[in-house]
PDB file of C-alpha atoms in Angstrom:
ATOM      1  CA  MET R   1       0.000   0.000   0.000  1.00 39.00           C
ATOM      2  CA  VAL R   2       0.999   3.576  -0.578  1.00 43.00           C
ATOM      3  CA  PRO R   3       1.582   5.895   2.379  1.00 51.00           C
ATOM      4  CA  PHE R   4      -1.184   8.447   2.881  1.00 52.00           C
ATOM      5  CA  GLN R   5      -0.862  11.979   4.162  1.00 56.00           C
ATOM      6  CA  SER R   6      -2.569  13.015   7.392  1.00 57.00           C
ATOM      7  CA  SER R   7      -4.910  15.929   6.776  1.00 56.00           C
ATOM      8  CA  GLN R   8      -4.231  17.200  10.314  1.00 53.00           C
ATOM      9  CA  THR R   9      -0.437  17.067  10.482  1.00 51.00           C
ATOM     10  CA  GLY R  10       0.685  16.766   6.861  1.00 54.00           C
ATOM     11  CA  ARG R  11       2.842  13.776   7.810  1.00 53.00           C
ATOM     12  CA  PHE R  12       2.792  10.566   5.835  1.00 56.00           C
ATOM     13  CA  ILE R  13       1.463   7.347   7.336  1.00 56.00           C
ATOM     14  CA  ASN R  14       2.671   4.062   5.871  1.00 59.00           C
ATOM     15  CA  GLU R  15      -0.144   1.533   6.178  1.00 60.00           C
ATOM     16  CA  ASP R  16       2.283  -1.370   5.688  1.00 68.00           C
ATOM     17  CA  GLU R  17       4.391  -0.496   8.697  1.00 80.00           C
ATOM     18  CA  PRO R  18       2.784  -0.354  12.155  1.00 85.00           C
ATOM     19  CA  ILE R  19       3.300   2.774  14.203  1.00 90.00           C
ATOM     20  CA  LYS R  20       5.130   1.887  17.402  1.00 91.00           C
ATOM     21  CA  ILE R  21       4.256   3.590  20.677  1.00 95.00           C
ATOM     22  CA  SER R  22       5.343   3.188  24.281  1.00 93.00           C
ATOM     23  CA  GLU R  23       2.982   2.298  27.111  1.00 92.00           C
ATOM     24  CA  SER R  24       2.869   5.880  28.385  1.00 92.00           C
ATOM     25  CA  GLU R  25       2.226   7.190  24.860  1.00 95.00           C
ATOM     26  CA  GLU R  26      -0.587   4.673  24.479  1.00 95.00           C
ATOM     27  CA  ILE R  27      -2.186   5.770  27.754  1.00 94.00           C
ATOM     28  CA  PHE R  28      -2.294   9.422  26.684  1.00 95.00           C
ATOM     29  CA  LEU R  29      -3.590   8.508  23.217  1.00 97.00           C
ATOM     30  CA  LEU R  30      -6.357   6.366  24.727  1.00 96.00           C
ATOM     31  CA  ILE R  31      -7.481   9.283  26.881  1.00 96.00           C
ATOM     32  CA  LEU R  32      -7.366  11.689  23.930  1.00 97.00           C
ATOM     33  CA  ALA R  33      -9.318   9.244  21.764  1.00 96.00           C
ATOM     34  CA  ARG R  34     -12.282  10.155  24.017  1.00 96.00           C
ATOM     35  CA  GLY R  35     -11.895  13.865  23.183  1.00 94.00           C
ATOM     36  CA  GLU R  36      -9.540  16.806  23.546  1.00 92.00           C
ATOM     37  CA  ASN R  37      -8.164  17.384  27.014  1.00 92.00           C
ATOM     38  CA  TYR R  38      -5.503  19.231  28.988  1.00 89.00           C
ATOM     39  CA  ALA R  39      -2.465  17.637  30.617  1.00 87.00           C
ATOM     40  CA  GLY R  40      -3.519  18.001  34.244  1.00 86.00           C
ATOM     41  CA  LYS R  41      -6.895  16.363  33.616  1.00 89.00           C
ATOM     42  CA  MET R  42      -5.256  13.476  31.747  1.00 92.00           C
ATOM     43  CA  VAL R  43      -2.957  12.881  34.715  1.00 89.00           C
ATOM     44  CA  ASP R  44      -6.020  12.873  37.003  1.00 90.00           C
ATOM     45  CA  VAL R  45      -7.705  10.290  34.746  1.00 91.00           C
ATOM     46  CA  ILE R  46      -4.592   8.085  34.868  1.00 91.00           C
ATOM     47  CA  ALA R  47      -4.435   8.339  38.662  1.00 89.00           C
ATOM     48  CA  GLU R  48      -8.138   7.524  38.974  1.00 92.00           C
ATOM     49  CA  CYS R  49      -7.955   4.555  36.582  1.00 90.00           C
ATOM     50  CA  THR R  50      -4.991   3.081  38.464  1.00 89.00           C
ATOM     51  CA  ASN R  51      -6.350   3.756  41.978  1.00 91.00           C
ATOM     52  CA  HIS R  52      -3.541   6.303  42.353  1.00 88.00           C
ATOM     53  CA  THR R  53      -0.844   3.641  41.954  1.00 88.00           C
ATOM     54  CA  LEU R  54       0.566   5.369  38.871  1.00 81.00           C
ATOM     55  CA  SER R  55       1.454   8.998  39.309  1.00 76.00           C
ATOM     56  CA  LEU R  56       3.279  11.096  36.766  1.00 76.00           C
ATOM     57  CA  ASN R  57       5.360  14.157  37.425  1.00 79.00           C
ATOM     58  CA  PRO R  58       4.970  17.174  35.136  1.00 75.00           C
ATOM     59  CA  GLY R  59       8.339  16.588  33.476  1.00 81.00           C
ATOM     60  CA  SER R  60       7.399  13.085  32.439  1.00 88.00           C
ATOM     61  CA  TYR R  61       3.907  13.755  31.098  1.00 88.00           C
ATOM     62  CA  PHE R  62       4.848  16.950  29.266  1.00 91.00           C
ATOM     63  CA  ARG R  63       7.807  15.091  27.708  1.00 94.00           C
ATOM     64  CA  THR R  64       5.443  12.319  26.551  1.00 94.00           C
ATOM     65  CA  LEU R  65       2.990  14.842  25.099  1.00 95.00           C
ATOM     66  CA  LYS R  66       5.849  16.647  23.315  1.00 95.00           C
ATOM     67  CA  ILE R  67       7.067  13.358  21.818  1.00 96.00           C
ATOM     68  CA  LEU R  68       3.534  12.549  20.643  1.00 97.00           C
ATOM     69  CA  SER R  69       3.236  16.035  19.172  1.00 96.00           C
ATOM     70  CA  ASP R  70       6.628  15.807  17.446  1.00 96.00           C
ATOM     71  CA  ARG R  71       5.623  12.449  15.968  1.00 95.00           C
ATOM     72  CA  GLY R  72       2.344  13.907  14.652  1.00 95.00           C
ATOM     73  CA  MET R  73       0.077  11.844  16.912  1.00 97.00           C
ATOM     74  CA  VAL R  74      -1.385  14.749  18.863  1.00 97.00           C
ATOM     75  CA  ILE R  75      -1.800  18.409  18.172  1.00 96.00           C
ATOM     76  CA  ARG R  76      -1.498  21.126  20.759  1.00 92.00           C
ATOM     77  CA  ILE R  77      -4.355  23.610  20.812  1.00 89.00           C
ATOM     78  CA  ASP R  78      -3.430  26.979  22.281  1.00 82.00           C
ATOM     79  CA  MET R  79      -6.512  28.835  23.470  1.00 71.00           C
ATOM     80  CA  ASN R  80      -7.188  32.512  22.899  1.00 65.00           C
ATOM     81  CA  LYS R  81      -8.387  34.580  25.880  1.00 62.00           C
ATOM     82  CA  GLU R  82     -12.109  33.835  25.369  1.00 68.00           C
ATOM     83  CA  GLN R  83     -11.537  30.122  24.814  1.00 67.00           C
ATOM     84  CA  HIS R  84      -9.206  30.074  27.807  1.00 63.00           C
ATOM     85  CA  GLU R  85     -11.935  31.480  30.063  1.00 64.00           C
ATOM     86  CA  ALA R  86     -14.561  29.117  28.624  1.00 63.00           C
ATOM     87  CA  LYS R  87     -12.305  26.121  29.340  1.00 61.00           C
ATOM     88  CA  ASN R  88     -12.022  26.920  33.071  1.00 64.00           C
ATOM     89  CA  GLY R  89      -8.681  28.677  32.756  1.00 62.00           C
ATOM     90  CA  LYS R  90      -6.863  25.859  30.963  1.00 62.00           C
ATOM     91  CA  ALA R  91      -4.834  27.446  28.180  1.00 72.00           C
ATOM     92  CA  VAL R  92      -3.442  24.406  26.345  1.00 84.00           C
ATOM     93  CA  TYR R  93      -5.429  21.401  25.192  1.00 90.00           C
ATOM     94  CA  TYR R  94      -4.307  18.374  23.209  1.00 95.00           C
ATOM     95  CA  GLN R  95      -6.190  16.516  20.504  1.00 96.00           C
ATOM     96  CA  ILE R  96      -5.447  13.137  18.933  1.00 97.00           C
ATOM     97  CA  THR R  97      -4.704  13.075  15.187  1.00 96.00           C
ATOM     98  CA  GLU R  98      -5.387  10.475  12.510  1.00 95.00           C
ATOM     99  CA  MET R  99      -1.859   9.195  13.055  1.00 94.00           C
ATOM    100  CA  GLY R 100      -2.507   8.836  16.796  1.00 96.00           C
ATOM    101  CA  LEU R 101      -5.670   6.860  16.099  1.00 96.00           C
ATOM    102  CA  GLN R 102      -3.735   4.698  13.639  1.00 94.00           C
ATOM    103  CA  ALA R 103      -1.069   4.056  16.295  1.00 95.00           C
ATOM    104  CA  LEU R 104      -3.762   2.861  18.724  1.00 95.00           C
ATOM    105  CA  HIS R 105      -5.196   0.632  16.014  1.00 93.00           C
ATOM    106  CA  ASP R 106      -1.764  -0.816  15.227  1.00 92.00           C
ATOM    107  CA  LYS R 107      -1.134  -1.502  18.927  1.00 93.00           C
ATOM    108  CA  GLU R 108      -4.456  -3.350  19.215  1.00 91.00           C
ATOM    109  CA  VAL R 109      -3.705  -5.421  16.096  1.00 89.00           C
ATOM    110  CA  PHE R 110      -0.369  -6.360  17.687  1.00 88.00           C
ATOM    111  CA  ARG R 111      -2.140  -7.408  20.902  1.00 89.00           C
ATOM    112  CA  GLN R 112      -4.649  -9.501  18.987  1.00 88.00           C
ATOM    113  CA  LYS R 113      -1.812 -11.275  17.202  1.00 88.00           C
ATOM    114  CA  LEU R 114      -0.144 -11.967  20.547  1.00 86.00           C
ATOM    115  CA  ARG R 115      -3.379 -13.373  21.958  1.00 86.00           C
ATOM    116  CA  GLY R 116      -3.302 -15.950  19.187  1.00 84.00           C
ATOM    117  CA  ILE R 117       0.125 -17.185  20.264  1.00 72.00           C
ATOM    118  CA  GLU R 118       0.268 -19.934  22.858  1.00 66.00           C
ATOM    119  CA  VAL R 119       2.760 -19.392  25.658  1.00 56.00           C
ATOM    120  CA  THR R 120       4.334 -22.745  24.794  1.00 60.00           C
ATOM    121  CA  ASP R 121       5.043 -21.393  21.306  1.00 57.00           C
ATOM    122  CA  VAL R 122       7.271 -18.768  22.892  1.00 53.00           C
ATOM    123  CA  ILE R 123       8.518 -20.404  26.093  1.00 57.00           C
ATOM    124  CA  PRO R 124       9.353 -24.105  25.770  1.00 56.00           C
ATOM    125  CA  THR R 125       7.912 -26.294  28.518  1.00 50.00           C
TER     126      THR R 125
END
């Protein structure tokens, strides 16, 4: 298949090659797949979903969001003054892109393939 160009980021996506993402990247993409959000709220969602066993410091989650942005998987939405006030004072939101959705799809395809593999196929008994 021929790579296609993302209408949101202008980057090319090669359908033949899966997009690889880390666990932390996947977590943020899964949250953003539900709708645009700001970093602090995403961290709250992660803490709530893990019964507060996984906590992220600002350096780590902003680094992950920057990596996702640099790779074209999320876009950063800077709010103007009116939007900023309407969004409860949160000035920067993030939104998943087509490439981010494709990365989640590729990760799920990988998991489904793994589910079809017996443990004995990988680890001899």
